[in-house]
Amino acid sequence: MIKINQNYLKLPGGYLFPEIGRRVRAFENPSKPLIRLGIGDVTRPLAPAVIEAMHKAVEEMGHKDTFRGYCEETCGAYDFLRFAIRDDYLRRGVDIADDEIFVSDGAKSDCGNIGDILDADNVVAVCDPVYPVYVDTSAMAGRAGEYNGTHWTNLIYMPCTAENDFIPELPERVPDIIYLCFPNNPTGAVATKEQLKLWVDYARSHGSLILYDGAYEAFISEPDIPHSIFEIEGAKECAIEFRSFSKTAGFTGTRCAYTVIPKALELGGGNLNAMWNRRQSTKFNGVPYVIQRAAEATLTEAGRAQTQETIRYYMNNAKVIRDGLSKAGLQVYGGVNAPYIWFRTPDGMDSWKFFDRLLYEACVVTTPGAGFGPSGEGYIRVTAFGDAEATYEAVERILSVM
Ligand SMILES: *Cc1c(COP(=O)(O)O)cnc(C)c1O
């Protein structure tokens, strides 16, 4: 008789966004239309340069001479896209070889799937609060232990709170795998070169692997903040980086991302680049040609200018939210180098309780910090990905109920 992966049965049921959905649906007669600043999805359309590239690629697919079937190049990624990504790294002085870049359908898939090439006994460290994918995929692979109602017994939780400026401290128990994400979802925090250097040195001295999620690097506005872990000396010997076109260029529904695995990454008796190449060429057949052309277009001069314009639009929302909530006397974090604003609930109120209050009194949907981990309790996340007018209105409403 077949046996199932028992780890799936250990996962707690009420995942954050379904629970938010339930509460929103249960709120039957809102006095005003709801404004949703909860889920971190983008709202602005794709850039004209992207649409143009997609149209052109679609046309090519309709002609015998330019039709494309399976992509024969590295793991289903066309050279034109990998070379454009390599050039993008070069702009920040980071030299990545084209065969260190693996294109995929999403950073979410990659940061979970990477566990395929790593042993189930590895000890995993995550920031707390955290993007839930790292935790749940660790649990599915049997790396998280048991869920005790608040924590997974085998995970190392690294609290990130206002007290440590939302930067995790080096843990006492040494992890084998360390998930880091900067700019951070949900806190909006960024790490400086010096702070990342500490982590790179720590990982190298213990033979640990850093899984670095840079999905929000394009939102960094301050100079001197690293956009890539590979800006840190020694990172090529201890880190893998995930990046995505999702937030950078509005590709959440278009789907394209990439993962950088340096060839110098010889850990635990294997070459991780070669192993991931083997894994992807066996289990994955690449991203559609049309989508890879779309992704390439975001890295052209016109594409860059247009996507930058959209990012400015979102970051202006972020400023409106930051300024408004600060004026209401709230302690506000993030929103300068990230499209997320993270604020403390007034008087240390329970985050689900304050979420309900904002829902019922202001008709604004947010995300309760507790949904991102135990140390998220007492905080609320608001996204800057909404419509500018609606965002302005949402802030006015929050101010009026404070
Ligand atoms: C949105 C997001 C991603 C992007 O995931 P995709 O699968 O590429 O859409 C990755 N990491 C974090 C932390 C995110 O918030």
PDB file of N, CA, C and O in Angstrom, residues 7 47 71 116 141 152 160 213 219 231 234 260 282 289 309 342 356 366 397:
ATOM      1  N   ASN A   7       4.782  14.357   6.482  1.00  0.00           N
ATOM      2  CA  ASN A   7       5.096  15.730   6.903  1.00  0.00           C
ATOM      3  C   ASN A   7       3.973  16.699   6.544  1.00  0.00           C
ATOM      4  O   ASN A   7       3.767  17.697   7.235  1.00  0.00           O
ATOM      5  N   ALA A  47       4.905  46.846 -18.225  1.00  0.00           N
ATOM      6  CA  ALA A  47       5.476  47.982 -18.957  1.00  0.00           C
ATOM      7  C   ALA A  47       5.246  47.813 -20.460  1.00  0.00           C
ATOM      8  O   ALA A  47       5.242  46.687 -20.966  1.00  0.00           O
ATOM      9  N   CYS A  71      13.431  24.319 -25.197  1.00  0.00           N
ATOM     10  CA  CYS A  71      14.657  25.108 -25.242  1.00  0.00           C
ATOM     11  C   CYS A  71      15.828  24.197 -24.925  1.00  0.00           C
ATOM     12  O   CYS A  71      15.836  23.526 -23.899  1.00  0.00           O
ATOM     13  N   ASP A 116      15.501  19.991  -2.456  1.00  0.00           N
ATOM     14  CA  ASP A 116      15.681  18.697  -3.126  1.00  0.00           C
ATOM     15  C   ASP A 116      17.124  18.225  -3.113  1.00  0.00           C
ATOM     16  O   ASP A 116      17.377  17.027  -3.083  1.00  0.00           O
ATOM     17  N   ALA A 141       9.587  18.915   3.789  1.00  0.00           N
ATOM     18  CA  ALA A 141      10.754  18.066   3.545  1.00  0.00           C
ATOM     19  C   ALA A 141      11.190  17.323   4.807  1.00  0.00           C
ATOM     20  O   ALA A 141      12.174  16.592   4.787  1.00  0.00           O
ATOM     21  N   TRP A 152       7.858  25.399  15.172  1.00  0.00           N
ATOM     22  CA  TRP A 152       8.316  24.080  14.716  1.00  0.00           C
ATOM     23  C   TRP A 152       9.509  23.701  15.577  1.00  0.00           C
ATOM     24  O   TRP A 152      10.429  24.514  15.771  1.00  0.00           O
ATOM     25  N   CYS A 160      13.336  39.050  14.779  1.00  0.00           N
ATOM     26  CA  CYS A 160      13.672  40.329  14.161  1.00  0.00           C
ATOM     27  C   CYS A 160      12.602  41.321  14.595  1.00  0.00           C
ATOM     28  O   CYS A 160      11.474  41.285  14.096  1.00  0.00           O
ATOM     29  N   ASP A 213      17.176  35.594  -0.358  1.00  0.00           N
ATOM     30  CA  ASP A 213      16.031  35.982  -1.176  1.00  0.00           C
ATOM     31  C   ASP A 213      16.109  37.488  -1.445  1.00  0.00           C
ATOM     32  O   ASP A 213      15.937  38.300  -0.535  1.00  0.00           O
ATOM     33  N   PHE A 219      13.672  47.704  -5.043  1.00  0.00           N
ATOM     34  CA  PHE A 219      13.003  48.751  -4.258  1.00  0.00           C
ATOM     35  C   PHE A 219      13.959  49.516  -3.363  1.00  0.00           C
ATOM     36  O   PHE A 219      13.563  50.449  -2.671  1.00  0.00           O
ATOM     37  N   GLU A 231      27.579  40.892  -3.473  1.00  0.00           N
ATOM     38  CA  GLU A 231      28.383  42.101  -3.289  1.00  0.00           C
ATOM     39  C   GLU A 231      29.287  41.948  -2.069  1.00  0.00           C
ATOM     40  O   GLU A 231      30.159  42.779  -1.819  1.00  0.00           O
ATOM     41  N   GLY A 234      33.353  36.702  -0.365  1.00  0.00           N
ATOM     42  CA  GLY A 234      33.250  35.350   0.195  1.00  0.00           C
ATOM     43  C   GLY A 234      31.884  34.707   0.008  1.00  0.00           C
ATOM     44  O   GLY A 234      31.708  33.510   0.264  1.00  0.00           O
ATOM     45  N   VAL A 260      20.723  32.178  -8.612  1.00  0.00           N
ATOM     46  CA  VAL A 260      22.158  32.167  -8.895  1.00  0.00           C
ATOM     47  C   VAL A 260      22.847  31.183  -7.953  1.00  0.00           C
ATOM     48  O   VAL A 260      22.763  31.322  -6.726  1.00  0.00           O
ATOM     49  N   THR A 282      16.172  17.525 -15.043  1.00  0.00           N
ATOM     50  CA  THR A 282      15.333  16.330 -14.898  1.00  0.00           C
ATOM     51  C   THR A 282      13.881  16.686 -14.584  1.00  0.00           C
ATOM     52  O   THR A 282      12.958  16.096 -15.122  1.00  0.00           O
ATOM     53  N   TYR A 289       9.059  30.612 -23.997  1.00  0.00           N
ATOM     54  CA  TYR A 289       9.852  31.553 -24.790  1.00  0.00           C
ATOM     55  C   TYR A 289       9.291  32.974 -24.697  1.00  0.00           C
ATOM     56  O   TYR A 289      10.024  33.937 -24.469  1.00  0.00           O
ATOM     57  N   GLU A 309       9.691  53.530 -13.192  1.00  0.00           N
ATOM     58  CA  GLU A 309       8.582  54.459 -13.011  1.00  0.00           C
ATOM     59  C   GLU A 309       7.485  53.823 -12.134  1.00  0.00           C
ATOM     60  O   GLU A 309       6.933  54.459 -11.230  1.00  0.00           O
ATOM     61  N   TRP A 342       5.686  48.299   8.107  1.00  0.00           N
ATOM     62  CA  TRP A 342       5.495  47.399   9.242  1.00  0.00           C
ATOM     63  C   TRP A 342       5.335  48.303  10.445  1.00  0.00           C
ATOM     64  O   TRP A 342       6.221  49.126  10.700  1.00  0.00           O
ATOM     65  N   ASP A 356      -8.713  43.261  12.938  1.00  0.00           N
ATOM     66  CA  ASP A 356     -10.187  43.312  12.936  1.00  0.00           C
ATOM     67  C   ASP A 356     -10.685  44.744  13.094  1.00  0.00           C
ATOM     68  O   ASP A 356     -11.639  45.155  12.448  1.00  0.00           O
ATOM     69  N   THR A 366      -5.531  44.721   6.109  1.00  0.00           N
ATOM     70  CA  THR A 366      -4.071  44.722   6.306  1.00  0.00           C
ATOM     71  C   THR A 366      -3.638  43.267   6.532  1.00  0.00           C
ATOM     72  O   THR A 366      -4.428  42.360   6.266  1.00  0.00           O
ATOM     73  N   ARG A 397      -8.548  57.067   6.375  1.00  0.00           N
ATOM     74  CA  ARG A 397      -9.496  56.298   7.190  1.00  0.00           C
ATOM     75  C   ARG A 397      -8.849  55.776   8.467  1.00  0.00           C
ATOM     76  O   ARG A 397      -9.454  55.813   9.532  1.00  0.00           O
TER      77      ARG A 397
END
